[in-house]
Amino acid sequence: MGNVGAKEIPELFGPDGLRTDGRRPDELRPLKITAGPLHQADGSAFVEWGFNKVMAAVYGPREVHPRHLQENNKAIVQCRYNMAAFSVDERKRPGLDRRSQEISKVIAEAFESVIFAEEYPRTSVDVYIEVLQANAGTRCAGVVAASVALADAGIPMVDLLPAVAVGKVGGKLVLDLNKLEDNFGEADLPMALVPQSGRLVLMQMEGHMHRDELGRALDMGVAGCRGIYEKMKAALRDRYAVAPAASSEVSA
Ligand code: UDP
C-alpha cells in the first residue's frame, strides 16, 4: 500500500508489470457479446465485459413521444442509460440521477452522428441501456451493447460504434480500467470510435494526464476499439448465420 494524501492506494501492478487482474497494460477484459436475446424489442444485445453485465434494447423508428420533440426532416435518437439498484456494491438509489442523464445524453449524441436519421423523418429511435452489474466502464459497455442492438433492429448506420476507456494508473497508461483502477487511477478517458473513418464520436475525461500521454492514450483506445469492433461483428454474424442447408439427398 502507498499513501498519497489521505487516500490509501493499493498496489495496482505486480512485480511482473501485470495488473491486479493479471492483464497487460494494453489488454482488454474478457468480452462476450450476444446479439438479439430479447424478443419483444426491435433489436437487442447483451454484453458481459469483465464483471459488467449490460443489456440494451432498441425500438423504432417509431412515433415520437413526447410529440413536441419530433423533427420534420430526420429521426431523433432518445437514450436512457440506467443502473439497476442491485448493480453496485452499495445499493444505488433507483431512478435517473444526474450521472445517468449525462451518460444518456452523450450516448444519444454519439448515435445521432452515425445513424442515417434523414431516412426516417418525424420518428424516434429509442435506445434503452440497463446496467445489471457494474464494475467500471459501463458507459462503454452500454455503447457497445446499444450499437449491436441498433444493428440487430436493422437501423441503417455509417458503422458500428466500439467504445472503451483508457486510464492512467500509477503513472502508466492502461486499457479498459477495472473498478479498482477506476477508483485509484489518475485519469479515465472513455471514447467511442467510428472504425471506418477513425472519427471519435464520444470522448470524456475525468482526472488529468500530460498532453503527450493523451496522444498515446488515444492510440491505445483506438487499437482497443478495433479489437472490440471485430467481436461486435462476430456477434451479429452468429445471430444471422444461416445454418447450412440439410442435404437434399434421401437415401433409398
Ligand atoms: N458506480 C457506483 N455507483 C454509482 C455510479 C458508479 O458504484 O452511482 C461505480 C460503477 O461500478 C461504475 C464505476 O463506479 O461502473 C465507474 O463509474 P463511472 O461514473 O466512471 O462510469 P463508467 O466507468 O461505469 O462508465
PDB file of C-alpha atoms and ligand atoms in Angstrom:
ATOM      1  CA  MET A   1       0.000   0.000   0.000  1.00  0.00           C
ATOM      2  CA  GLY A   2       1.175   3.501  -0.778  1.00  0.00           C
ATOM      3  CA  ASN A   3      -0.241   6.558   0.925  1.00  0.00           C
ATOM      4  CA  VAL A   4      -0.833   9.683  -1.106  1.00  0.00           C
ATOM      5  CA  GLY A   5      -2.587  12.374   0.908  1.00  0.00           C
ATOM      6  CA  ALA A   6      -5.455  10.838   2.812  1.00  0.00           C
ATOM      7  CA  LYS A   7      -6.047   8.118   0.188  1.00  0.00           C
ATOM      8  CA  GLU A   8      -4.596   4.628   0.774  1.00  0.00           C
ATOM      9  CA  ILE A   9      -3.590   3.443  -2.689  1.00  0.00           C
ATOM     10  CA  PRO A  10      -3.271  -0.308  -3.220  1.00  0.00           C
ATOM     11  CA  GLU A  11      -0.539  -1.727  -5.475  1.00  0.00           C
ATOM     12  CA  LEU A  12      -2.017  -1.670  -8.984  1.00  0.00           C
ATOM     13  CA  PHE A  13       0.849  -3.516 -10.723  1.00  0.00           C
ATOM     14  CA  GLY A  14       2.684  -6.685  -9.743  1.00  0.00           C
ATOM     15  CA  PRO A  15       6.494  -7.040  -9.936  1.00  0.00           C
ATOM     16  CA  ASP A  16       5.952  -8.603 -13.399  1.00  0.00           C
ATOM     17  CA  GLY A  17       4.281  -5.367 -14.598  1.00  0.00           C
ATOM     18  CA  LEU A  18       0.886  -7.046 -14.829  1.00  0.00           C
ATOM     19  CA  ARG A  19      -2.307  -5.511 -13.429  1.00  0.00           C
ATOM     20  CA  THR A  20      -4.264  -6.763 -10.388  1.00  0.00           C
ATOM     21  CA  ASP A  21      -6.449  -8.925 -12.642  1.00  0.00           C
ATOM     22  CA  GLY A  22      -3.418 -10.322 -14.467  1.00  0.00           C
ATOM     23  CA  ARG A  23      -3.774  -8.199 -17.621  1.00  0.00           C
ATOM     24  CA  ARG A  24      -1.047  -6.437 -19.557  1.00  0.00           C
ATOM     25  CA  PRO A  25      -1.465  -2.629 -19.708  1.00  0.00           C
ATOM     26  CA  ASP A  26      -2.924  -2.807 -23.237  1.00  0.00           C
ATOM     27  CA  GLU A  27      -5.175  -5.824 -22.671  1.00  0.00           C
ATOM     28  CA  LEU A  28      -8.991  -5.798 -22.609  1.00  0.00           C
ATOM     29  CA  ARG A  29     -11.083  -7.628 -20.028  1.00  0.00           C
ATOM     30  CA  PRO A  30     -12.873 -10.730 -21.390  1.00  0.00           C
ATOM     31  CA  LEU A  31     -15.757  -9.578 -23.602  1.00  0.00           C
ATOM     32  CA  LYS A  32     -18.783 -11.602 -24.673  1.00  0.00           C
ATOM     33  CA  ILE A  33     -21.492 -10.082 -26.862  1.00  0.00           C
ATOM     34  CA  THR A  34     -24.836 -11.737 -27.574  1.00  0.00           C
ATOM     35  CA  ALA A  35     -26.972 -10.172 -30.302  1.00  0.00           C
ATOM     36  CA  GLY A  36     -30.766 -10.402 -30.177  1.00  0.00           C
ATOM     37  CA  PRO A  37     -31.541 -12.033 -26.791  1.00  0.00           C
ATOM     38  CA  LEU A  38     -34.826 -10.092 -26.289  1.00  0.00           C
ATOM     39  CA  HIS A  39     -37.821 -10.980 -28.418  1.00  0.00           C
ATOM     40  CA  GLN A  40     -40.114  -8.032 -27.563  1.00  0.00           C
ATOM     41  CA  ALA A  41     -37.651  -5.341 -28.668  1.00  0.00           C
ATOM     42  CA  ASP A  42     -36.937  -4.461 -32.322  1.00  0.00           C
ATOM     43  CA  GLY A  43     -33.257  -5.067 -31.586  1.00  0.00           C
ATOM     44  CA  SER A  44     -31.245  -6.084 -28.536  1.00  0.00           C
ATOM     45  CA  ALA A  45     -27.831  -7.121 -27.272  1.00  0.00           C
ATOM     46  CA  PHE A  46     -26.329  -8.380 -24.025  1.00  0.00           C
ATOM     47  CA  VAL A  47     -22.730  -7.540 -23.162  1.00  0.00           C
ATOM     48  CA  GLU A  48     -20.680  -9.294 -20.484  1.00  0.00           C
ATOM     49  CA  TRP A  49     -17.422  -7.428 -20.144  1.00  0.00           C
ATOM     50  CA  GLY A  50     -15.219  -8.251 -17.175  1.00  0.00           C
ATOM     51  CA  PHE A  51     -17.713  -8.120 -14.300  1.00  0.00           C
ATOM     52  CA  ASN A  52     -20.035  -5.738 -16.176  1.00  0.00           C
ATOM     53  CA  LYS A  53     -23.364  -7.061 -17.425  1.00  0.00           C
ATOM     54  CA  VAL A  54     -25.311  -4.688 -19.645  1.00  0.00           C
ATOM     55  CA  MET A  55     -28.496  -5.202 -21.666  1.00  0.00           C
ATOM     56  CA  ALA A  56     -29.549  -2.899 -24.490  1.00  0.00           C
ATOM     57  CA  ALA A  57     -32.915  -2.791 -26.240  1.00  0.00           C
ATOM     58  CA  VAL A  58     -33.848  -0.680 -29.246  1.00  0.00           C
ATOM     59  CA  TYR A  59     -37.295   0.326 -30.522  1.00  0.00           C
ATOM     60  CA  GLY A  60     -38.029   2.184 -33.713  1.00  0.00           C
ATOM     61  CA  PRO A  61     -38.014   4.106 -35.844  1.00  0.00           C
ATOM     62  CA  ARG A  62     -41.413   4.823 -34.240  1.00  0.00           C
ATOM     63  CA  GLU A  63     -43.735   7.688 -33.322  1.00  0.00           C
ATOM     64  CA  VAL A  64     -42.075  10.382 -31.190  1.00  0.00           C
ATOM     65  CA  HIS A  65     -43.090  10.719 -27.536  1.00  0.00           C
ATOM     66  CA  PRO A  66     -43.340  13.423 -26.326  1.00  0.00           C
ATOM     67  CA  ARG A  67     -44.680  14.765 -29.620  1.00  0.00           C
ATOM     68  CA  HIS A  68     -43.043  18.225 -29.429  1.00  0.00           C
ATOM     69  CA  LEU A  69     -39.577  16.636 -29.793  1.00  0.00           C
ATOM     70  CA  GLN A  70     -40.443  15.489 -33.329  1.00  0.00           C
ATOM     71  CA  GLU A  71     -38.177  16.763 -36.138  1.00  0.00           C
ATOM     72  CA  ASN A  72     -39.662  17.188 -39.622  1.00  0.00           C
ATOM     73  CA  ASN A  73     -36.548  16.270 -41.567  1.00  0.00           C
ATOM     74  CA  LYS A  74     -34.992  13.469 -39.508  1.00  0.00           C
ATOM     75  CA  ALA A  75     -35.351  10.853 -36.809  1.00  0.00           C
ATOM     76  CA  ILE A  76     -34.300  11.746 -33.283  1.00  0.00           C
ATOM     77  CA  VAL A  77     -32.368   9.377 -31.014  1.00  0.00           C
ATOM     78  CA  GLN A  78     -33.566   9.080 -27.421  1.00  0.00           C
ATOM     79  CA  CYS A  79     -31.428   7.142 -24.974  1.00  0.00           C
ATOM     80  CA  ARG A  80     -31.987   6.036 -21.408  1.00  0.00           C
ATOM     81  CA  TYR A  81     -28.944   4.672 -19.568  1.00  0.00           C
ATOM     82  CA  ASN A  82     -29.971   3.231 -16.203  1.00  0.00           C
ATOM     83  CA  MET A  83     -28.069   1.446 -13.448  1.00  0.00           C
ATOM     84  CA  ALA A  84     -30.114  -1.129 -11.565  1.00  0.00           C
ATOM     85  CA  ALA A  85     -30.244  -0.615  -7.781  1.00  0.00           C
ATOM     86  CA  PHE A  86     -28.575  -4.020  -7.352  1.00  0.00           C
ATOM     87  CA  SER A  87     -25.833  -3.411  -9.927  1.00  0.00           C
ATOM     88  CA  VAL A  88     -23.251  -1.997  -7.500  1.00  0.00           C
ATOM     89  CA  ASP A  89     -21.837  -2.886  -4.049  1.00  0.00           C
ATOM     90  CA  GLU A  90     -23.613  -0.077  -2.275  1.00  0.00           C
ATOM     91  CA  ARG A  91     -27.277  -0.133  -3.366  1.00  0.00           C
ATOM     92  CA  LYS A  92     -27.841   2.648  -5.872  1.00  0.00           C
ATOM     93  CA  ARG A  93     -30.949   4.784  -5.410  1.00  0.00           C
ATOM     94  CA  PRO A  94     -33.289   3.808  -8.233  1.00  0.00           C
ATOM     95  CA  GLY A  95     -34.055   6.369 -10.913  1.00  0.00           C
ATOM     96  CA  LEU A  96     -32.234   8.696 -13.252  1.00  0.00           C
ATOM     97  CA  ASP A  97     -29.662  10.748 -11.346  1.00  0.00           C
ATOM     98  CA  ARG A  98     -27.511  13.464 -12.932  1.00  0.00           C
ATOM     99  CA  ARG A  99     -24.806  10.977 -13.921  1.00  0.00           C
ATOM    100  CA  SER A 100     -27.299   8.753 -15.753  1.00  0.00           C
ATOM    101  CA  GLN A 101     -28.822  11.759 -17.513  1.00  0.00           C
ATOM    102  CA  GLU A 102     -25.409  12.953 -18.664  1.00  0.00           C
ATOM    103  CA  ILE A 103     -24.414   9.498 -19.909  1.00  0.00           C
ATOM    104  CA  SER A 104     -27.772   9.108 -21.695  1.00  0.00           C
ATOM    105  CA  LYS A 105     -27.226  12.442 -23.443  1.00  0.00           C
ATOM    106  CA  VAL A 106     -23.675  11.798 -24.666  1.00  0.00           C
ATOM    107  CA  ILE A 107     -24.608   8.307 -25.878  1.00  0.00           C
ATOM    108  CA  ALA A 108     -27.664   9.641 -27.779  1.00  0.00           C
ATOM    109  CA  GLU A 109     -25.450  12.271 -29.425  1.00  0.00           C
ATOM    110  CA  ALA A 110     -22.870   9.649 -30.390  1.00  0.00           C
ATOM    111  CA  PHE A 111     -25.518   7.545 -32.138  1.00  0.00           C
ATOM    112  CA  GLU A 112     -27.144  10.594 -33.767  1.00  0.00           C
ATOM    113  CA  SER A 113     -23.859  11.105 -35.581  1.00  0.00           C
ATOM    114  CA  VAL A 114     -23.783   7.591 -37.099  1.00  0.00           C
ATOM    115  CA  ILE A 115     -27.461   6.787 -37.786  1.00  0.00           C
ATOM    116  CA  PHE A 116     -28.867   7.818 -41.204  1.00  0.00           C
ATOM    117  CA  ALA A 117     -31.550   9.856 -39.438  1.00  0.00           C
ATOM    118  CA  GLU A 118     -32.779  11.682 -42.590  1.00  0.00           C
ATOM    119  CA  GLU A 119     -34.229   8.414 -43.849  1.00  0.00           C
ATOM    120  CA  TYR A 120     -36.858   8.417 -41.083  1.00  0.00           C
ATOM    121  CA  PRO A 121     -38.276  11.936 -40.602  1.00  0.00           C
ATOM    122  CA  ARG A 122     -40.708  12.573 -37.705  1.00  0.00           C
ATOM    123  CA  THR A 123     -39.717   9.374 -35.895  1.00  0.00           C
ATOM    124  CA  SER A 124     -37.717   8.380 -32.834  1.00  0.00           C
ATOM    125  CA  VAL A 125     -35.131   5.661 -32.363  1.00  0.00           C
ATOM    126  CA  ASP A 126     -35.326   4.714 -28.687  1.00  0.00           C
ATOM    127  CA  VAL A 127     -32.300   3.126 -27.024  1.00  0.00           C
ATOM    128  CA  TYR A 128     -32.577   1.596 -23.555  1.00  0.00           C
ATOM    129  CA  ILE A 129     -29.407   0.611 -21.697  1.00  0.00           C
ATOM    130  CA  GLU A 130     -29.837  -1.299 -18.449  1.00  0.00           C
ATOM    131  CA  VAL A 131     -26.734  -1.910 -16.350  1.00  0.00           C
ATOM    132  CA  LEU A 132     -27.404  -5.078 -14.352  1.00  0.00           C
ATOM    133  CA  GLN A 133     -23.916  -5.392 -12.875  1.00  0.00           C
ATOM    134  CA  ALA A 134     -21.324  -2.611 -12.818  1.00  0.00           C
ATOM    135  CA  ASN A 135     -17.562  -2.739 -12.460  1.00  0.00           C
ATOM    136  CA  ALA A 136     -16.289   0.396 -14.267  1.00  0.00           C
ATOM    137  CA  GLY A 137     -16.637   1.020 -17.980  1.00  0.00           C
ATOM    138  CA  THR A 138     -20.423   0.695 -18.059  1.00  0.00           C
ATOM    139  CA  ARG A 139     -20.986   3.629 -20.431  1.00  0.00           C
ATOM    140  CA  CYS A 140     -18.631   1.989 -22.950  1.00  0.00           C
ATOM    141  CA  ALA A 141     -20.294  -1.397 -22.445  1.00  0.00           C
ATOM    142  CA  GLY A 142     -23.609   0.433 -22.950  1.00  0.00           C
ATOM    143  CA  VAL A 143     -22.448   1.951 -26.242  1.00  0.00           C
ATOM    144  CA  VAL A 144     -21.212  -1.440 -27.487  1.00  0.00           C
ATOM    145  CA  ALA A 145     -24.479  -3.159 -26.480  1.00  0.00           C
ATOM    146  CA  ALA A 146     -26.663  -0.388 -27.944  1.00  0.00           C
ATOM    147  CA  SER A 147     -24.696  -0.372 -31.174  1.00  0.00           C
ATOM    148  CA  VAL A 148     -25.173  -4.108 -31.716  1.00  0.00           C
ATOM    149  CA  ALA A 149     -28.855  -3.738 -30.717  1.00  0.00           C
ATOM    150  CA  LEU A 150     -29.311  -0.957 -33.309  1.00  0.00           C
ATOM    151  CA  ALA A 151     -27.775  -3.163 -35.986  1.00  0.00           C
ATOM    152  CA  ASP A 152     -29.996  -6.036 -34.812  1.00  0.00           C
ATOM    153  CA  ALA A 153     -33.023  -3.705 -35.219  1.00  0.00           C
ATOM    154  CA  GLY A 154     -31.929  -3.005 -38.808  1.00  0.00           C
ATOM    155  CA  ILE A 155     -31.361   0.720 -38.227  1.00  0.00           C
ATOM    156  CA  PRO A 156     -29.107   1.991 -41.035  1.00  0.00           C
ATOM    157  CA  MET A 157     -25.822   3.364 -39.677  1.00  0.00           C
ATOM    158  CA  VAL A 158     -22.489   4.513 -41.041  1.00  0.00           C
ATOM    159  CA  ASP A 159     -20.784   1.870 -38.907  1.00  0.00           C
ATOM    160  CA  LEU A 160     -20.883   0.055 -35.582  1.00  0.00           C
ATOM    161  CA  LEU A 161     -19.568   2.022 -32.616  1.00  0.00           C
ATOM    162  CA  PRO A 162     -16.985   0.229 -30.475  1.00  0.00           C
ATOM    163  CA  ALA A 163     -16.104   2.018 -27.216  1.00  0.00           C
ATOM    164  CA  VAL A 164     -13.535   1.630 -24.440  1.00  0.00           C
ATOM    165  CA  ALA A 165     -11.906   3.660 -21.678  1.00  0.00           C
ATOM    166  CA  VAL A 166      -8.180   4.270 -21.354  1.00  0.00           C
ATOM    167  CA  GLY A 167      -6.860   5.270 -17.959  1.00  0.00           C
ATOM    168  CA  LYS A 168      -3.737   6.455 -16.226  1.00  0.00           C
ATOM    169  CA  VAL A 169      -2.966   4.310 -13.227  1.00  0.00           C
ATOM    170  CA  GLY A 170       0.145   4.576 -11.051  1.00  0.00           C
ATOM    171  CA  GLY A 171       1.679   6.806 -13.747  1.00  0.00           C
ATOM    172  CA  LYS A 172       1.077   4.248 -16.548  1.00  0.00           C
ATOM    173  CA  LEU A 173      -1.495   4.195 -19.330  1.00  0.00           C
ATOM    174  CA  VAL A 174      -3.821   1.182 -19.250  1.00  0.00           C
ATOM    175  CA  LEU A 175      -6.634  -0.014 -21.491  1.00  0.00           C
ATOM    176  CA  ASP A 176     -10.126  -0.795 -20.170  1.00  0.00           C
ATOM    177  CA  LEU A 177      -9.976   0.193 -16.465  1.00  0.00           C
ATOM    178  CA  ASN A 178     -11.434  -2.173 -13.893  1.00  0.00           C
ATOM    179  CA  LYS A 179     -13.175  -0.832 -10.780  1.00  0.00           C
ATOM    180  CA  LEU A 180     -10.057  -0.751  -8.595  1.00  0.00           C
ATOM    181  CA  GLU A 181      -8.126   1.116 -11.297  1.00  0.00           C
ATOM    182  CA  ASP A 182     -11.064   3.474 -11.813  1.00  0.00           C
ATOM    183  CA  ASN A 183     -11.161   4.224  -8.075  1.00  0.00           C
ATOM    184  CA  PHE A 184      -7.435   4.763  -7.588  1.00  0.00           C
ATOM    185  CA  GLY A 185      -6.226   5.872 -11.036  1.00  0.00           C
ATOM    186  CA  GLU A 186      -5.246   9.398 -12.049  1.00  0.00           C
ATOM    187  CA  ALA A 187      -7.354   9.598 -15.206  1.00  0.00           C
ATOM    188  CA  ASP A 188     -10.250   7.916 -17.003  1.00  0.00           C
ATOM    189  CA  LEU A 189     -10.825   8.610 -20.713  1.00  0.00           C
ATOM    190  CA  PRO A 190     -13.793   6.785 -22.263  1.00  0.00           C
ATOM    191  CA  MET A 191     -14.152   7.038 -26.052  1.00  0.00           C
ATOM    192  CA  ALA A 192     -16.246   5.646 -28.919  1.00  0.00           C
ATOM    193  CA  LEU A 193     -14.819   5.258 -32.413  1.00  0.00           C
ATOM    194  CA  VAL A 194     -16.260   5.059 -35.932  1.00  0.00           C
ATOM    195  CA  PRO A 195     -13.782   2.433 -37.164  1.00  0.00           C
ATOM    196  CA  GLN A 196     -14.110   3.071 -40.930  1.00  0.00           C
ATOM    197  CA  SER A 197     -13.282   6.774 -40.691  1.00  0.00           C
ATOM    198  CA  GLY A 198     -11.316   6.975 -37.436  1.00  0.00           C
ATOM    199  CA  ARG A 199     -13.782   9.600 -36.138  1.00  0.00           C
ATOM    200  CA  LEU A 200     -14.264   9.763 -32.349  1.00  0.00           C
ATOM    201  CA  VAL A 201     -17.917  10.481 -31.540  1.00  0.00           C
ATOM    202  CA  LEU A 202     -17.756  10.213 -27.746  1.00  0.00           C
ATOM    203  CA  MET A 203     -14.899  11.297 -25.541  1.00  0.00           C
ATOM    204  CA  GLN A 204     -14.932  12.352 -21.909  1.00  0.00           C
ATOM    205  CA  MET A 205     -12.074  12.750 -19.482  1.00  0.00           C
ATOM    206  CA  GLU A 206     -12.011  12.666 -15.720  1.00  0.00           C
ATOM    207  CA  GLY A 207      -8.731  13.357 -13.908  1.00  0.00           C
ATOM    208  CA  HIS A 208      -5.620  14.603 -15.652  1.00  0.00           C
ATOM    209  CA  MET A 209      -2.783  13.484 -17.876  1.00  0.00           C
ATOM    210  CA  HIS A 210       0.013  15.172 -19.838  1.00  0.00           C
ATOM    211  CA  ARG A 211      -0.727  16.130 -23.458  1.00  0.00           C
ATOM    212  CA  ASP A 212       1.929  13.621 -24.680  1.00  0.00           C
ATOM    213  CA  GLU A 213       0.154  10.919 -22.724  1.00  0.00           C
ATOM    214  CA  LEU A 214      -3.175  11.955 -24.232  1.00  0.00           C
ATOM    215  CA  GLY A 215      -1.892  11.158 -27.733  1.00  0.00           C
ATOM    216  CA  ARG A 216      -0.689   7.727 -26.618  1.00  0.00           C
ATOM    217  CA  ALA A 217      -3.932   7.152 -24.697  1.00  0.00           C
ATOM    218  CA  LEU A 218      -5.954   7.849 -27.855  1.00  0.00           C
ATOM    219  CA  ASP A 219      -3.798   5.418 -29.866  1.00  0.00           C
ATOM    220  CA  MET A 220      -4.290   2.776 -27.178  1.00  0.00           C
ATOM    221  CA  GLY A 221      -8.062   3.359 -27.107  1.00  0.00           C
ATOM    222  CA  VAL A 222      -8.405   3.264 -30.891  1.00  0.00           C
ATOM    223  CA  ALA A 223      -6.483  -0.046 -31.037  1.00  0.00           C
ATOM    224  CA  GLY A 224      -8.746  -1.390 -28.274  1.00  0.00           C
ATOM    225  CA  CYS A 225     -11.850  -0.264 -30.184  1.00  0.00           C
ATOM    226  CA  ARG A 226     -10.669  -2.098 -33.292  1.00  0.00           C
ATOM    227  CA  GLY A 227     -10.471  -5.364 -31.323  1.00  0.00           C
ATOM    228  CA  ILE A 228     -13.936  -4.777 -29.854  1.00  0.00           C
ATOM    229  CA  TYR A 229     -15.289  -3.999 -33.360  1.00  0.00           C
ATOM    230  CA  GLU A 230     -14.309  -7.497 -34.527  1.00  0.00           C
ATOM    231  CA  LYS A 231     -16.250  -9.047 -31.609  1.00  0.00           C
ATOM    232  CA  MET A 232     -19.298  -6.891 -32.371  1.00  0.00           C
ATOM    233  CA  LYS A 233     -19.313  -8.032 -35.992  1.00  0.00           C
ATOM    234  CA  ALA A 234     -18.822 -11.658 -34.915  1.00  0.00           C
ATOM    235  CA  ALA A 235     -21.839 -11.404 -32.550  1.00  0.00           C
ATOM    236  CA  LEU A 236     -24.022 -10.176 -35.413  1.00  0.00           C
ATOM    237  CA  ARG A 237     -22.682 -12.858 -37.746  1.00  0.00           C
ATOM    238  CA  ASP A 238     -23.521 -15.526 -35.125  1.00  0.00           C
ATOM    239  CA  ARG A 239     -27.051 -14.167 -34.812  1.00  0.00           C
ATOM    240  CA  TYR A 240     -27.718 -14.079 -38.533  1.00  0.00           C
ATOM    241  CA  ALA A 241     -25.623 -17.010 -39.716  1.00  0.00           C
ATOM    242  CA  VAL A 242     -27.712 -19.268 -41.863  1.00  0.00           C
ATOM    243  CA  ALA A 243     -27.337 -22.906 -40.929  1.00  0.00           C
ATOM    244  CA  PRO A 244     -26.008 -24.936 -43.866  1.00  0.00           C
ATOM    245  CA  ALA A 245     -28.920 -26.458 -45.780  1.00  0.00           C
ATOM    246  CA  ALA A 246     -29.583 -30.075 -44.916  1.00  0.00           C
ATOM    247  CA  SER A 247     -28.534 -32.467 -47.653  1.00  0.00           C
ATOM    248  CA  SER A 248     -31.338 -32.958 -50.169  1.00  0.00           C
ATOM    249  CA  GLU A 249     -30.177 -36.493 -50.893  1.00  0.00           C
ATOM    250  CA  VAL A 250     -32.552 -39.008 -49.453  1.00  0.00           C
ATOM    251  CA  SER A 251     -31.175 -42.430 -49.050  1.00  0.00           C
ATOM    252  CA  ALA A 252     -33.383 -45.020 -50.632  1.00  0.00           C
TER     253      ALA A 252
HETATM  254  N1  UDP B   1     -20.569   3.369  -9.552  1.00  0.00           N
HETATM  255  C1  UDP B   1     -21.243   3.096  -8.380  1.00  0.00           C
HETATM  256  N2  UDP B   1     -22.338   3.870  -8.063  1.00  0.00           N
HETATM  257  C2  UDP B   1     -22.768   4.906  -8.864  1.00  0.00           C
HETATM  258  C3  UDP B   1     -22.050   5.162 -10.045  1.00  0.00           C
HETATM  259  C4  UDP B   1     -20.959   4.385 -10.354  1.00  0.00           C
HETATM  260  O1  UDP B   1     -20.890   2.191  -7.643  1.00  0.00           O
HETATM  261  O2  UDP B   1     -23.771   5.571  -8.538  1.00  0.00           O
HETATM  262  C5  UDP B   1     -19.418   2.514  -9.919  1.00  0.00           C
HETATM  263  C6  UDP B   1     -19.782   1.509 -11.005  1.00  0.00           C
HETATM  264  O3  UDP B   1     -19.092   0.276 -10.782  1.00  0.00           O
HETATM  265  C7  UDP B   1     -19.256   2.176 -12.245  1.00  0.00           C
HETATM  266  C8  UDP B   1     -17.970   2.783 -11.704  1.00  0.00           C
HETATM  267  O4  UDP B   1     -18.344   3.287 -10.420  1.00  0.00           O
HETATM  268  O5  UDP B   1     -19.040   1.260 -13.307  1.00  0.00           O
HETATM  269  C9  UDP B   1     -17.359   3.876 -12.529  1.00  0.00           C
HETATM  270  O6  UDP B   1     -18.312   4.880 -12.736  1.00  0.00           O
HETATM  271  P1  UDP B   1     -18.134   5.994 -13.834  1.00  0.00           P
HETATM  272  O7  UDP B   1     -19.030   7.130 -13.474  1.00  0.00           O
HETATM  273  O8  UDP B   1     -16.685   6.268 -14.082  1.00  0.00           O
HETATM  274  O9  UDP B   1     -18.792   5.333 -15.160  1.00  0.00           O
HETATM  275  P2  UDP B   1     -18.396   4.035 -16.005  1.00  0.00           P
HETATM  276  O10 UDP B   1     -16.909   3.812 -15.866  1.00  0.00           O
HETATM  277  O11 UDP B   1     -19.199   2.905 -15.449  1.00  0.00           O
HETATM  278  O12 UDP B   1     -18.791   4.379 -17.398  1.00  0.00           O
END
